[in-house]
Amino acid sequence: MPNVKAIYPGTFDPLTNGHLDLIARGAKIVDHLVVAILRNADKGSPLFSVEERLEMIREAIEEQGFKNVSADTFDGLLVEYARSQGAQAVLRGLRAITDYEYEFPMAMMNRKLDPQLETLFMMPNEQYTYVSSRLIKGVFKLGGDVSELVPPMVVRRMRAKGGAKP
Ligand code: PNS
């Protein structure tokens, strides 16, 4: 059996329980999973710096006891990064049909750029199908409780940043 390494790329601003659910699923089917934060994301101003996000992901990996998962950052093309890591696959989560519309062209573009690299899609637990980093940030800013949707350490760090109602 080949040794399969996959990259789970994303913005992770911040890491959610949906991401963690997907990491757990991915880690079960590949030999090594690298959670990779895109450095040059074109998504406006992030809540957390790339370094803070990396720290949180590493903490979560440690806490969850994932032995075959690591975290890293990358710049530029995902296919180049995957190649540099010797990865055969990219892991992405599919929550709803709208994700498919966003993911399909990216997966096809990545295949065009590197036909050897496969994209694997996995579905998170249904309790996370509506959870996104964008919604988490929006709800938190308005004082909503997101403590069941992100790891406790993320809530702590969001509180430390301020912005939420008491
Ligand atoms: O969590 P996100 O923001 O949905 O993740 C998007 C990500 C990081 C997977 C995507 O933007 C990406 O792979 N960017 C790297 C640039 C790249 O390779 N572009 C060509 C493929 S469309």
mmCIF file of C-alpha atoms in Angstrom, residues 25-149:
data_model
loop_
_atom_site.group_PDB
_atom_site.id
_atom_site.type_symbol
_atom_site.label_atom_id
_atom_site.label_comp_id
_atom_site.label_asym_id
_atom_site.label_seq_id
_atom_site.Cartn_x
_atom_site.Cartn_y
_atom_site.Cartn_z
ATOM 1 C CA ARG A 25 -11.893 12.054 9.279
ATOM 2 C CA GLY A 26 -8.952 12.777 6.986
ATOM 3 C CA ALA A 27 -6.405 11.496 9.493
ATOM 4 C CA LYS A 28 -8.210 8.141 9.520
ATOM 5 C CA ILE A 29 -7.829 7.544 5.800
ATOM 6 C CA VAL A 30 -4.411 8.969 4.930
ATOM 7 C CA ASP A 31 -1.020 8.230 6.444
ATOM 8 C CA HIS A 32 -0.117 11.847 7.000
ATOM 9 C CA LEU A 33 -2.249 14.968 6.890
ATOM 10 C CA VAL A 34 -0.811 18.486 6.730
ATOM 11 C CA VAL A 35 -3.172 21.291 7.711
ATOM 12 C CA ALA A 36 -1.820 24.164 5.627
ATOM 13 C CA ILE A 37 -2.748 27.813 6.115
ATOM 14 C CA LEU A 38 -2.617 30.010 3.043
ATOM 15 C CA ARG A 39 -0.429 33.031 3.824
ATOM 16 C CA ASN A 40 -1.449 35.335 0.994
ATOM 17 C CA ALA A 41 -5.223 34.879 1.289
ATOM 18 C CA ASP A 42 -7.228 37.510 -0.548
ATOM 19 C CA LYS A 43 -10.044 37.713 2.007
ATOM 20 C CA GLY A 44 -9.840 41.185 3.506
ATOM 21 C CA SER A 45 -8.347 41.724 6.937
ATOM 22 C CA PRO A 46 -8.144 38.533 8.999
ATOM 23 C CA LEU A 47 -9.058 38.330 12.679
ATOM 24 C CA PHE A 48 -5.986 36.262 13.548
ATOM 25 C CA SER A 49 -2.494 36.499 12.114
ATOM 26 C CA VAL A 50 -1.196 33.445 10.259
ATOM 27 C CA GLU A 51 1.140 32.757 13.212
ATOM 28 C CA GLU A 52 -1.767 32.862 15.696
ATOM 29 C CA ARG A 53 -3.793 30.509 13.497
ATOM 30 C CA LEU A 54 -0.842 28.148 13.195
ATOM 31 C CA GLU A 55 -0.418 28.115 16.981
ATOM 32 C CA MET A 56 -4.114 27.359 17.518
ATOM 33 C CA ILE A 57 -4.098 24.528 14.981
ATOM 34 C CA ARG A 58 -0.950 23.027 16.527
ATOM 35 C CA GLU A 59 -2.515 23.260 19.976
ATOM 36 C CA ALA A 60 -5.682 21.556 18.757
ATOM 37 C CA ILE A 61 -3.698 18.775 17.064
ATOM 38 C CA GLU A 62 -1.835 18.190 20.322
ATOM 39 C CA GLU A 63 -5.020 18.311 22.407
ATOM 40 C CA GLN A 64 -6.855 15.881 20.148
ATOM 41 C CA GLY A 65 -3.872 13.541 20.082
ATOM 42 C CA PHE A 66 -3.661 13.348 16.291
ATOM 43 C CA LYS A 67 -0.375 11.528 15.761
ATOM 44 C CA ASN A 68 -0.270 11.752 11.965
ATOM 45 C CA VAL A 69 -1.334 15.387 11.554
ATOM 46 C CA SER A 70 0.931 18.421 11.329
ATOM 47 C CA ALA A 71 0.378 22.096 10.591
ATOM 48 C CA ASP A 72 2.182 24.413 8.233
ATOM 49 C CA THR A 73 1.715 27.533 6.101
ATOM 50 C CA PHE A 74 2.124 28.058 2.385
ATOM 51 C CA ASP A 75 2.288 30.794 -0.205
ATOM 52 C CA GLY A 76 1.373 30.761 -3.859
ATOM 53 C CA LEU A 77 -0.020 27.781 -5.696
ATOM 54 C CA LEU A 78 -1.390 24.869 -3.717
ATOM 55 C CA VAL A 79 -0.199 22.364 -6.327
ATOM 56 C CA GLU A 80 3.390 23.632 -5.943
ATOM 57 C CA TYR A 81 3.171 23.364 -2.189
ATOM 58 C CA ALA A 82 1.688 19.847 -2.414
ATOM 59 C CA ARG A 83 4.511 18.822 -4.721
ATOM 60 C CA SER A 84 7.119 20.285 -2.372
ATOM 61 C CA GLN A 85 5.607 18.202 0.434
ATOM 62 C CA GLY A 86 5.475 15.013 -1.631
ATOM 63 C CA ALA A 87 1.687 14.915 -1.149
ATOM 64 C CA GLN A 88 -0.597 12.938 -3.436
ATOM 65 C CA ALA A 89 -3.878 14.490 -2.392
ATOM 66 C CA VAL A 90 -5.699 17.590 -1.221
ATOM 67 C CA LEU A 91 -8.465 17.251 1.347
ATOM 68 C CA ARG A 92 -11.428 19.623 1.345
ATOM 69 C CA GLY A 93 -14.711 19.638 3.211
ATOM 70 C CA LEU A 94 -18.134 19.737 1.586
ATOM 71 C CA ARG A 95 -20.944 21.026 3.759
ATOM 72 C CA ALA A 96 -23.649 21.977 1.291
ATOM 73 C CA ILE A 97 -24.283 22.334 -2.422
ATOM 74 C CA THR A 98 -22.934 25.898 -2.323
ATOM 75 C CA ASP A 99 -19.560 24.480 -1.262
ATOM 76 C CA TYR A 100 -19.605 22.265 -4.317
ATOM 77 C CA GLU A 101 -19.975 25.295 -6.583
ATOM 78 C CA TYR A 102 -16.948 26.913 -4.925
ATOM 79 C CA GLU A 103 -14.880 23.735 -4.712
ATOM 80 C CA PHE A 104 -15.454 22.192 -8.126
ATOM 81 C CA PRO A 105 -13.637 24.844 -10.210
ATOM 82 C CA MET A 106 -10.755 24.911 -7.705
ATOM 83 C CA ALA A 107 -10.418 21.130 -7.829
ATOM 84 C CA MET A 108 -10.534 21.161 -11.641
ATOM 85 C CA MET A 109 -7.990 23.999 -11.835
ATOM 86 C CA ASN A 110 -5.685 22.121 -9.498
ATOM 87 C CA ARG A 111 -6.095 18.999 -11.660
ATOM 88 C CA LYS A 112 -5.255 21.036 -14.750
ATOM 89 C CA LEU A 113 -2.141 22.399 -13.030
ATOM 90 C CA ASP A 114 -1.121 18.987 -11.682
ATOM 91 C CA PRO A 115 -2.993 15.939 -13.015
ATOM 92 C CA GLN A 116 -1.240 13.719 -10.457
ATOM 93 C CA LEU A 117 -2.758 15.507 -7.478
ATOM 94 C CA GLU A 118 -6.157 14.176 -6.383
ATOM 95 C CA THR A 119 -8.725 16.203 -4.455
ATOM 96 C CA LEU A 120 -10.586 14.256 -1.776
ATOM 97 C CA PHE A 121 -13.859 15.622 -0.464
ATOM 98 C CA MET A 122 -15.239 14.598 2.885
ATOM 99 C CA MET A 123 -18.399 15.694 4.642
ATOM 100 C CA PRO A 124 -18.232 16.892 8.228
ATOM 101 C CA ASN A 125 -20.683 15.704 10.851
ATOM 102 C CA GLU A 126 -24.102 17.185 10.044
ATOM 103 C CA GLN A 127 -24.000 19.252 13.238
ATOM 104 C CA TYR A 128 -21.341 21.381 11.556
ATOM 105 C CA THR A 129 -22.895 21.809 8.109
ATOM 106 C CA TYR A 130 -23.706 25.470 8.757
ATOM 107 C CA VAL A 131 -20.490 26.340 10.595
ATOM 108 C CA SER A 132 -18.002 28.605 8.831
ATOM 109 C CA SER A 133 -15.184 30.809 10.111
ATOM 110 C CA ARG A 134 -16.933 33.810 8.551
ATOM 111 C CA LEU A 135 -20.201 33.193 10.440
ATOM 112 C CA ILE A 136 -18.355 32.458 13.680
ATOM 113 C CA LYS A 137 -16.582 35.819 13.490
ATOM 114 C CA GLY A 138 -19.784 37.666 12.645
ATOM 115 C CA VAL A 139 -21.833 36.085 15.450
ATOM 116 C CA PHE A 140 -19.054 36.505 18.005
ATOM 117 C CA LYS A 141 -18.661 40.193 17.120
ATOM 118 C CA LEU A 142 -22.345 40.713 17.883
ATOM 119 C CA GLY A 143 -22.071 38.968 21.249
ATOM 120 C CA GLY A 144 -23.441 35.566 20.195
ATOM 121 C CA ASP A 145 -22.308 32.339 21.862
ATOM 122 C CA VAL A 146 -20.046 30.284 19.587
ATOM 123 C CA SER A 147 -18.530 28.137 22.338
ATOM 124 C CA GLU A 148 -20.020 24.887 20.988
ATOM 125 C CA LEU A 149 -18.751 25.551 17.492
#
